[in-house]
CSV table of C-alpha atoms and ligand atoms in Angstrom, one decimal:
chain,number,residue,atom,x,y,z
A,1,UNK,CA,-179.5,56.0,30.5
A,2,UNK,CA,-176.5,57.3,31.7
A,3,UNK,CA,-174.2,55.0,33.9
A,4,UNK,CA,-174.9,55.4,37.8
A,5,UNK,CA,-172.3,55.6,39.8
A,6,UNK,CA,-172.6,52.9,42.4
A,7,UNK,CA,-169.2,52.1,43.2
A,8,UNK,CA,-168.1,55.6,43.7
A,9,UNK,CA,-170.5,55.5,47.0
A,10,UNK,CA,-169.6,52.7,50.0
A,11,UNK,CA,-171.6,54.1,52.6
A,12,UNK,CA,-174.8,52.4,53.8
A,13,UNK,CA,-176.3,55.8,54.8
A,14,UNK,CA,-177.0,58.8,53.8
A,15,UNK,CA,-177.0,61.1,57.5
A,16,UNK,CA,-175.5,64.4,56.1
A,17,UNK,CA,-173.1,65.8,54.0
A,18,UNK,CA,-171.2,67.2,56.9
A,19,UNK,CA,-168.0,65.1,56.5
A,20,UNK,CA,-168.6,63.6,53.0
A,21,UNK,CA,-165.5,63.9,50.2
A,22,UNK,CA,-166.3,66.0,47.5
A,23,UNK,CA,-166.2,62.4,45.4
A,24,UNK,CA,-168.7,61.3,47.5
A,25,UNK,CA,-171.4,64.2,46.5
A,26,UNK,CA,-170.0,64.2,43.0
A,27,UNK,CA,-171.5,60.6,43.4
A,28,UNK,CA,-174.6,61.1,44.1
A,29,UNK,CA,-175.2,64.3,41.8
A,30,UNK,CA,-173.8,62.2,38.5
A,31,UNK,CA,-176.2,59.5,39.7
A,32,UNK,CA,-178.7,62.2,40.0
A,33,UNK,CA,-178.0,63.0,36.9
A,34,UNK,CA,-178.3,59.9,35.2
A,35,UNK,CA,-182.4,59.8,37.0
A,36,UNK,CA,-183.0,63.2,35.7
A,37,UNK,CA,-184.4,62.8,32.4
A,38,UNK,CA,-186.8,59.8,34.1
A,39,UNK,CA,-187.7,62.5,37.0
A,40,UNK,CA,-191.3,63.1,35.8
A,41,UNK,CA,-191.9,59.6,35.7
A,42,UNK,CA,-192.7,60.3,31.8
A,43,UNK,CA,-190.3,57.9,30.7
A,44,UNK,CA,-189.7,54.1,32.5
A,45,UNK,CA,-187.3,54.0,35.0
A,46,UNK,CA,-184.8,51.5,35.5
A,47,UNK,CA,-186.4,48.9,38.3
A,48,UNK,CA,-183.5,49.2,40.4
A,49,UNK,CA,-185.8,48.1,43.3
A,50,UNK,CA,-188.2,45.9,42.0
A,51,UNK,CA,-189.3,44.1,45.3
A,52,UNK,CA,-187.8,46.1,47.9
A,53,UNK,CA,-189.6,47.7,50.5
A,54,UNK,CA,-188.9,51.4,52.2
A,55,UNK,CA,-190.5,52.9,55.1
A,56,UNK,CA,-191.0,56.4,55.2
A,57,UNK,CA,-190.9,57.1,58.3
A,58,UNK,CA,-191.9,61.2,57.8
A,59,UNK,CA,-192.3,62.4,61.6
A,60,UNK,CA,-193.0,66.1,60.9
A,61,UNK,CA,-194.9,67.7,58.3
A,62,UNK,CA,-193.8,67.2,54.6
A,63,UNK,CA,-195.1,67.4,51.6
A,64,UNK,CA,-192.0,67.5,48.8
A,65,UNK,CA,-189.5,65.4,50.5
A,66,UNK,CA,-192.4,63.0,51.6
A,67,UNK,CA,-193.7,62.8,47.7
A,68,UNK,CA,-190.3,62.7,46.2
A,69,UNK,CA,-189.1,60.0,48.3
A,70,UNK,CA,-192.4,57.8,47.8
A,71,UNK,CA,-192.6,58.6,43.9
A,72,UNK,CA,-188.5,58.4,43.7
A,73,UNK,CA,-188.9,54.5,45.3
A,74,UNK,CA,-192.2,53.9,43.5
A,75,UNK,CA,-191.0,54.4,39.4
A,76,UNK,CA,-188.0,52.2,40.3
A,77,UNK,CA,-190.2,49.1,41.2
A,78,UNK,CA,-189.9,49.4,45.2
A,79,UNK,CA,-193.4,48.8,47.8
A,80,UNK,CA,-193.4,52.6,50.0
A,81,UNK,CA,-195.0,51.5,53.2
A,82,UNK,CA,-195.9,55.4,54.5
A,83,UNK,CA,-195.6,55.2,58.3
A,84,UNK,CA,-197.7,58.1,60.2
A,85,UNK,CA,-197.1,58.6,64.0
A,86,UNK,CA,-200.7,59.4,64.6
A,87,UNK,CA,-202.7,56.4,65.4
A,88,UNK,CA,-199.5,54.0,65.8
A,89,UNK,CA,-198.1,52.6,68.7
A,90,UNK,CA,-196.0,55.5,69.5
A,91,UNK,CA,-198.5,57.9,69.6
A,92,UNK,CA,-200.2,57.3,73.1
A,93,UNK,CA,-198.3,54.0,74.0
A,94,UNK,CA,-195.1,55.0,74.4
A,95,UNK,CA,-193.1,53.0,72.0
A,96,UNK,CA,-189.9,54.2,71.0
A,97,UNK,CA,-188.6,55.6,67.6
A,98,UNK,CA,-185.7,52.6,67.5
A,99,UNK,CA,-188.5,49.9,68.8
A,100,UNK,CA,-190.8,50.7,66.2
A,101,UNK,CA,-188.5,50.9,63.4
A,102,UNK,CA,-186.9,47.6,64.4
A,103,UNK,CA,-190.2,46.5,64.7
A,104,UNK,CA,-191.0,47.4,61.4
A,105,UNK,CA,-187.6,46.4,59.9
A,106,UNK,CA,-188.5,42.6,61.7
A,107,UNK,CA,-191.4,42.2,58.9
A,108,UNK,CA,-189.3,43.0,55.8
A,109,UNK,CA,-187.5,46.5,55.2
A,110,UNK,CA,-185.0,47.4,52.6
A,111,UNK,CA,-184.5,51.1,53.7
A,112,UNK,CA,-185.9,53.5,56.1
A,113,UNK,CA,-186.2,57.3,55.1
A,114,UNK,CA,-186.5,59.3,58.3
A,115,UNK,CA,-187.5,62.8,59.2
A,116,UNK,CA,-188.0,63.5,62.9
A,117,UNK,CA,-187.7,66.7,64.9
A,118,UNK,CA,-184.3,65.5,67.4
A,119,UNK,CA,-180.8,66.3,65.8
A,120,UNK,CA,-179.0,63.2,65.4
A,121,UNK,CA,-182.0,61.0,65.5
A,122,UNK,CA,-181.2,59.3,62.2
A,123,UNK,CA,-178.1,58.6,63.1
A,124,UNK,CA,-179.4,56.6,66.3
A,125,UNK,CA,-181.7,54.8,64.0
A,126,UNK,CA,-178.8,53.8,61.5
A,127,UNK,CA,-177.0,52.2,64.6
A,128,UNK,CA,-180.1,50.5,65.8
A,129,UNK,CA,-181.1,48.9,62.1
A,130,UNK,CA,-179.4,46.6,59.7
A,131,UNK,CA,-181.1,48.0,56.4
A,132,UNK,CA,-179.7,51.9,54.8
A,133,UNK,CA,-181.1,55.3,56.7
A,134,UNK,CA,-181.4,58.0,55.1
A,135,UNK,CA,-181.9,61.5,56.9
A,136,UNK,CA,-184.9,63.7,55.5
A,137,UNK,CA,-184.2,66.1,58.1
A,138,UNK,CA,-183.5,66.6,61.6
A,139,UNK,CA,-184.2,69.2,63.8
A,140,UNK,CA,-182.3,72.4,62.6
A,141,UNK,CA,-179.1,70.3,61.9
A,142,UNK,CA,-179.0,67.9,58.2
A,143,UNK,CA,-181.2,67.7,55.1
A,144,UNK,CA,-178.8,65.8,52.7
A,145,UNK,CA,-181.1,65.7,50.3
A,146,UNK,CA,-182.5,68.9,50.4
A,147,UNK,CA,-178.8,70.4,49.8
A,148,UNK,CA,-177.9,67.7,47.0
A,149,UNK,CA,-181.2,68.9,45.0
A,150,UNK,CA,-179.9,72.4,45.6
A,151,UNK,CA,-176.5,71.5,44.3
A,152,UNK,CA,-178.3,69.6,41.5
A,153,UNK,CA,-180.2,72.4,39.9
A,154,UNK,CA,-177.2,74.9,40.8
A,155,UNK,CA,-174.9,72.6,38.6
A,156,UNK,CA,-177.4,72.5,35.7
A,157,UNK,CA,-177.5,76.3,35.5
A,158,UNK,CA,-173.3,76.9,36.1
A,159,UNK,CA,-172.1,74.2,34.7
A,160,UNK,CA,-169.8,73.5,37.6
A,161,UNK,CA,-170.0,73.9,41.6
A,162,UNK,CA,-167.0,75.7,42.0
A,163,UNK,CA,-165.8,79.3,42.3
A,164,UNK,CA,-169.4,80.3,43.2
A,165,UNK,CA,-170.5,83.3,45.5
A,166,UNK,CA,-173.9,82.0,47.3
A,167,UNK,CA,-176.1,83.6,49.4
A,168,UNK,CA,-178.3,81.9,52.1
A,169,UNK,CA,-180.2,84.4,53.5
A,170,UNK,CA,-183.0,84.3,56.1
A,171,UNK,CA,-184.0,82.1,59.6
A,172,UNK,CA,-180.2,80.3,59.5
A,173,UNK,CA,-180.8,78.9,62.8
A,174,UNK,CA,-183.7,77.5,62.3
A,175,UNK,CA,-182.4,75.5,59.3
A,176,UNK,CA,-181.0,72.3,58.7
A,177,UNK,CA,-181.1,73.1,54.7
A,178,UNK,CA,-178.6,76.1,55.4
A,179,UNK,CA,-176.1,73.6,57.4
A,180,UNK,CA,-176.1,71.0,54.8
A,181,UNK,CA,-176.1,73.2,51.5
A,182,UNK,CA,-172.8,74.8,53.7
A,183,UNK,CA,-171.5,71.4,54.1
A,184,UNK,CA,-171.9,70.7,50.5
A,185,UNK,CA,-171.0,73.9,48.8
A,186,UNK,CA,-167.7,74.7,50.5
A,187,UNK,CA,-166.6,70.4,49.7
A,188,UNK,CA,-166.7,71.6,46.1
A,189,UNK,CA,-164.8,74.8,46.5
A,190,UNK,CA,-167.9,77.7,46.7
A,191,UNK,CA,-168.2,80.3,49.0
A,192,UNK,CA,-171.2,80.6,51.5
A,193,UNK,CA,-172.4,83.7,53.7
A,194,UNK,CA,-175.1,83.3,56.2
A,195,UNK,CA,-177.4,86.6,55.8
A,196,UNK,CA,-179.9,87.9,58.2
A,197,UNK,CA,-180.9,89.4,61.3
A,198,UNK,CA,-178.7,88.9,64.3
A,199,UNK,CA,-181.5,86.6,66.0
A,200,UNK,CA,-181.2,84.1,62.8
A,201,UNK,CA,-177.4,83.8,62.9
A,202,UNK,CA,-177.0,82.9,66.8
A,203,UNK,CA,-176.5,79.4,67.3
A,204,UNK,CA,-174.2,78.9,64.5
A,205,UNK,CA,-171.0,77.8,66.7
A,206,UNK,CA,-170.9,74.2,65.2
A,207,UNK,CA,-170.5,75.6,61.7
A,208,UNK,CA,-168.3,78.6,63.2
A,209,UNK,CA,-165.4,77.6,61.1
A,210,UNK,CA,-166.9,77.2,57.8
A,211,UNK,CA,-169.4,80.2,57.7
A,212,UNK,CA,-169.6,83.8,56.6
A,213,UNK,CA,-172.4,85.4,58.4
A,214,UNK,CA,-173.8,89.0,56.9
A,215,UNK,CA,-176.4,91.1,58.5
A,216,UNK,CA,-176.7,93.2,55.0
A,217,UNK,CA,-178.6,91.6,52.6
A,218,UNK,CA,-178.0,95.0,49.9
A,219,UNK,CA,-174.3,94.8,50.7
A,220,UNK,CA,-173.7,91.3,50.0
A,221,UNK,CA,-175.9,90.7,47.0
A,222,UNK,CA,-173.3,92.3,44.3
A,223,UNK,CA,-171.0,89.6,45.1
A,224,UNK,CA,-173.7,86.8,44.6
A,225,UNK,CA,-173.9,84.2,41.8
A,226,UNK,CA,-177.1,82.9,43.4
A,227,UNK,CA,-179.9,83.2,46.6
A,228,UNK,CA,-180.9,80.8,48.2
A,229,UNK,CA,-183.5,82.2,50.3
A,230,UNK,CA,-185.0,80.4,53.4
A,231,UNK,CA,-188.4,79.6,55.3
A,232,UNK,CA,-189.1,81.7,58.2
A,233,UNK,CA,-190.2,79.0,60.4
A,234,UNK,CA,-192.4,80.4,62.1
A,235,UNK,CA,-193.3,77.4,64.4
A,236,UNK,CA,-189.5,77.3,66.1
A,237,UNK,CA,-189.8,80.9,67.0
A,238,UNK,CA,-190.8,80.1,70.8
A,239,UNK,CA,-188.5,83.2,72.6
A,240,UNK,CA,-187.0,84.5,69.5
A,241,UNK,CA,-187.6,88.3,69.0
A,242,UNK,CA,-188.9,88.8,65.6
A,243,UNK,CA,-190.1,91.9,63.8
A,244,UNK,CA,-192.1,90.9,60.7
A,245,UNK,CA,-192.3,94.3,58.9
A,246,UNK,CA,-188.7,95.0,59.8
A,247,UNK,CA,-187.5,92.0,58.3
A,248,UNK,CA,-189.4,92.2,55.4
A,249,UNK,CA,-187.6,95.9,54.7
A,250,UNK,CA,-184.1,94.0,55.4
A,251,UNK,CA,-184.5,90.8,53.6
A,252,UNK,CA,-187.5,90.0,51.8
A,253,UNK,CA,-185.8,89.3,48.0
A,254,UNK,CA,-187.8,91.4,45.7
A,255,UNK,CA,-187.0,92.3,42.0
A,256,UNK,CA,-185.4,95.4,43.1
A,257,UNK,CA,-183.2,94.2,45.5
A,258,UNK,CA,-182.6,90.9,43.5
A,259,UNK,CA,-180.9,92.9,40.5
A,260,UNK,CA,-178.3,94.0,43.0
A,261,UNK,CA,-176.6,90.3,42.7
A,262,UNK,CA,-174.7,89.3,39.8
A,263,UNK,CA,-176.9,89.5,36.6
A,264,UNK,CA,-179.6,86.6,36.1
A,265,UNK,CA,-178.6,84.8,39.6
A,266,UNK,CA,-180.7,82.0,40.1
A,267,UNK,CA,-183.1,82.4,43.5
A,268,UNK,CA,-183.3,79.1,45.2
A,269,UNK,CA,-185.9,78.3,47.7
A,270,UNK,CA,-186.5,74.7,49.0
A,271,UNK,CA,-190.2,75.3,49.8
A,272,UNK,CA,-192.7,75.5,51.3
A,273,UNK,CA,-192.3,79.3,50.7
A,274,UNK,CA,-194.2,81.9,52.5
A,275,UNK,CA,-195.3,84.2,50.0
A,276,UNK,CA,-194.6,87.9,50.3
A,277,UNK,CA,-192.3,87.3,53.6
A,278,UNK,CA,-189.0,86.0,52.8
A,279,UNK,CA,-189.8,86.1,49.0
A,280,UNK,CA,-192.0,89.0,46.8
A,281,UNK,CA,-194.4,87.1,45.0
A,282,UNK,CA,-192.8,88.8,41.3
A,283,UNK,CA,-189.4,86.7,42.3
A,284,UNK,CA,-191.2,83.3,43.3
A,285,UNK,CA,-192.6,83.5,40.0
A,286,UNK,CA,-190.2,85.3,37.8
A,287,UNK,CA,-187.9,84.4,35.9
A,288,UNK,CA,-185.0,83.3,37.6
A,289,UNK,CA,-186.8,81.2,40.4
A,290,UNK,CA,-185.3,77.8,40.3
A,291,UNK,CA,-187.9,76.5,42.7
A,292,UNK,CA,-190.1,74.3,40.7
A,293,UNK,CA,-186.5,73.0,38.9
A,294,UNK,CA,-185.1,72.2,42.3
A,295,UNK,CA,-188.4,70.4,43.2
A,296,UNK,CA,-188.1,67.8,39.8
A,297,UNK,CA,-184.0,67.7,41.1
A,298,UNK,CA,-185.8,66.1,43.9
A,299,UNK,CA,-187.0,63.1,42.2
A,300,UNK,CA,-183.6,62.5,40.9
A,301,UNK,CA,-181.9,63.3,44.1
A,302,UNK,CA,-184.1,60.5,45.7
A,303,UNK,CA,-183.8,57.8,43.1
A,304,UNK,CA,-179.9,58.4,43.4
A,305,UNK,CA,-179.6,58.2,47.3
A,306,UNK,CA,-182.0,55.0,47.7
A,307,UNK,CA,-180.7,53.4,44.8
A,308,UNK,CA,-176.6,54.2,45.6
A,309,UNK,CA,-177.8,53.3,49.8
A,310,UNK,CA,-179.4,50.1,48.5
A,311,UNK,CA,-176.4,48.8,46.5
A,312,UNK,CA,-173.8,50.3,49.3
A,313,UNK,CA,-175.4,47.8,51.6
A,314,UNK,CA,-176.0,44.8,49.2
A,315,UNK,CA,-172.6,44.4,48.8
A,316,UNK,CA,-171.4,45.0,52.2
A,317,UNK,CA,-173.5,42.3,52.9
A,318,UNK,CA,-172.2,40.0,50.4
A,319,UNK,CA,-168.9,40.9,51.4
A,320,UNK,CA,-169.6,39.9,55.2
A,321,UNK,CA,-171.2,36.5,53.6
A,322,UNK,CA,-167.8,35.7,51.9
A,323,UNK,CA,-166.1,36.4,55.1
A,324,UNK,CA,-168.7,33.9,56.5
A,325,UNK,CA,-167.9,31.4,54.3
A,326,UNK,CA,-163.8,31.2,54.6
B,401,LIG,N1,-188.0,71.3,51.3
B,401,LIG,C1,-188.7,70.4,52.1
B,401,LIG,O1,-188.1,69.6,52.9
B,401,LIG,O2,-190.0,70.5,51.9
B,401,LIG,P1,-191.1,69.6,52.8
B,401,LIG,O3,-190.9,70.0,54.2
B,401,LIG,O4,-192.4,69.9,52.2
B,401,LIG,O5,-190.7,68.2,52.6
């Protein structure tokens, strides 16, 4: 196995790539790298947290970021103790996100995944706990992980992460993947434009300074060296005018409009995809989806941030015990 790059990574957390120096995502995608080939759990992994616990605590609906983490933690030797907020103590008692973390952390915890539906609320957790937090999403603001698969599977097929043209096209404001793949993309030296519907690109002032935004999907494709299309989430849409049909005519990637952008473009998607909306059904399953890729990237993606996290914070704490001692 390739060598992991744990001392290229100090940080305890992983909150979002907002901030983060392009040596510090290079980290975690040559660590990622090094996982890859043991992604499909085929081969052994390294037990790089044989006796360590992690709670994922997953407080909106998941289903890849849930089973990558747990199977990510699993192969390298660690307990997954899946926390659900139905039928706890915070469900119709009242008890808080930090007090039932800490509560949690009190019987034995060596990292806490976290997915909840406030912006920030990882990062209130990480100040609250003394083991690594890392953010699997928060509201429409992060989704390291999410964009460091992306970057993944967009380095195997380039080669590099510079001097690309990508596309992320669809409910922008609804998504935390669109902020963190910006975050991410423009570190290494890639272009981003925000495409869709005026309603999808309001609320972007935070990212203002970073972001194209497009309202023409046809006119932007040309200059495109990948999609990355996104979930119309539906469920956020409370007061949010919407015309299905419309946007399907505007922005739904099909194979037509797809061989506009720059030949062979790889379409990203991070799933769950809603067939024949934002994607025609001949494009999710043609040839130059990467979503299943991006999914195994995953895996990888997991193993790197628990395992880099993990060591980050061992030696911090070894280095506070020396302090100790003198
Ligand atoms: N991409 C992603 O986060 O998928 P899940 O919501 O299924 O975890």
């Amino acid at each position: 196995m390739a060598n992991l790059a744990t001392d290229r990574w100090t940080r305890r957390d992983l909150l979002g790539l907002q901030g983060l120096a392009d040596d510090e995502i290079l980290a975690f995608l040559d660590t990622a790298e090094a996982f890859f080939p043991l992604a499909t759990g085929r081969e052994p992994a390294p037990q790089t947290l044989q006796d360590r616990t992690v709670l994922n605590l997953i407080l909106e609906d998941s289903t890849r970021t849930r089973t990558s983490f747990t199977l990510a933690a699993e192969r390298m030797g660690a307990r997954v103790v899946q926390f659900h907020a139905a039928g706890s103590s915070m469900a119709r008692k009242g008890e808080t996100l930090i007090d039932t973390a800490r509560n949690i952390e009190a019987m034995g915890l060596d990292a806490i995944v976290i997915r909840h539906k406030e912006r920030g609320a990882p990062h209130r957790l990480a100040d609250a706990v003394a083991c690594p937090v890392v953010n699997a999403g928060d509201d429409a603001h992060e989704h390291p992980t999410q964009a460091l698969l992306d970057l993944l599977a967009l380095r195997h097929h380039f080669g590099r992460l510079d001097g690309l043209t990508v596309a992320i096209c669809g409910d922008v404001r609804h998504s935390r993947v669109a902020r963190s793949n910006l975050y991410g993309l423009t570190a290494l030296g890639s272009r981003v434009v925000f495409v869709g519907p005026e309603p999808f690109l309001e609320g972007l002032d935070d990212v203002a300074a970073e972001a194209e935004t497009a309202t023409d999907f046809d006119a932007v494709l040309p200059a495109c060296d990948a999609v990355m299309m996104l979930r119309v989430q539906f469920e956020r849409h409370e007061g949010v005018a919407f015309d299905l049909d419309a946007y399907r005519r505007g922005y739904q990637l099909t194979a037509d409009r797809l061989a506009r952008a720059r030949p062979g473009a790889p379409v990203l998607h991070p799933g769950p995809v809603n067939r024949g909306t934002e994607l025609a059904d001949e494009v999710t399953d043609g040839p130059q989806s990467t979503i299943l890729h991006q999914v195994t990237c995953g895996v990888a993606v997991r193993m790197a941030a628990l395992t880099l996290c993990t060591a980050a914070a061992d030696r911090q704490r070894s280095a506070d015990d020396s302090a100790d001692d003198t």
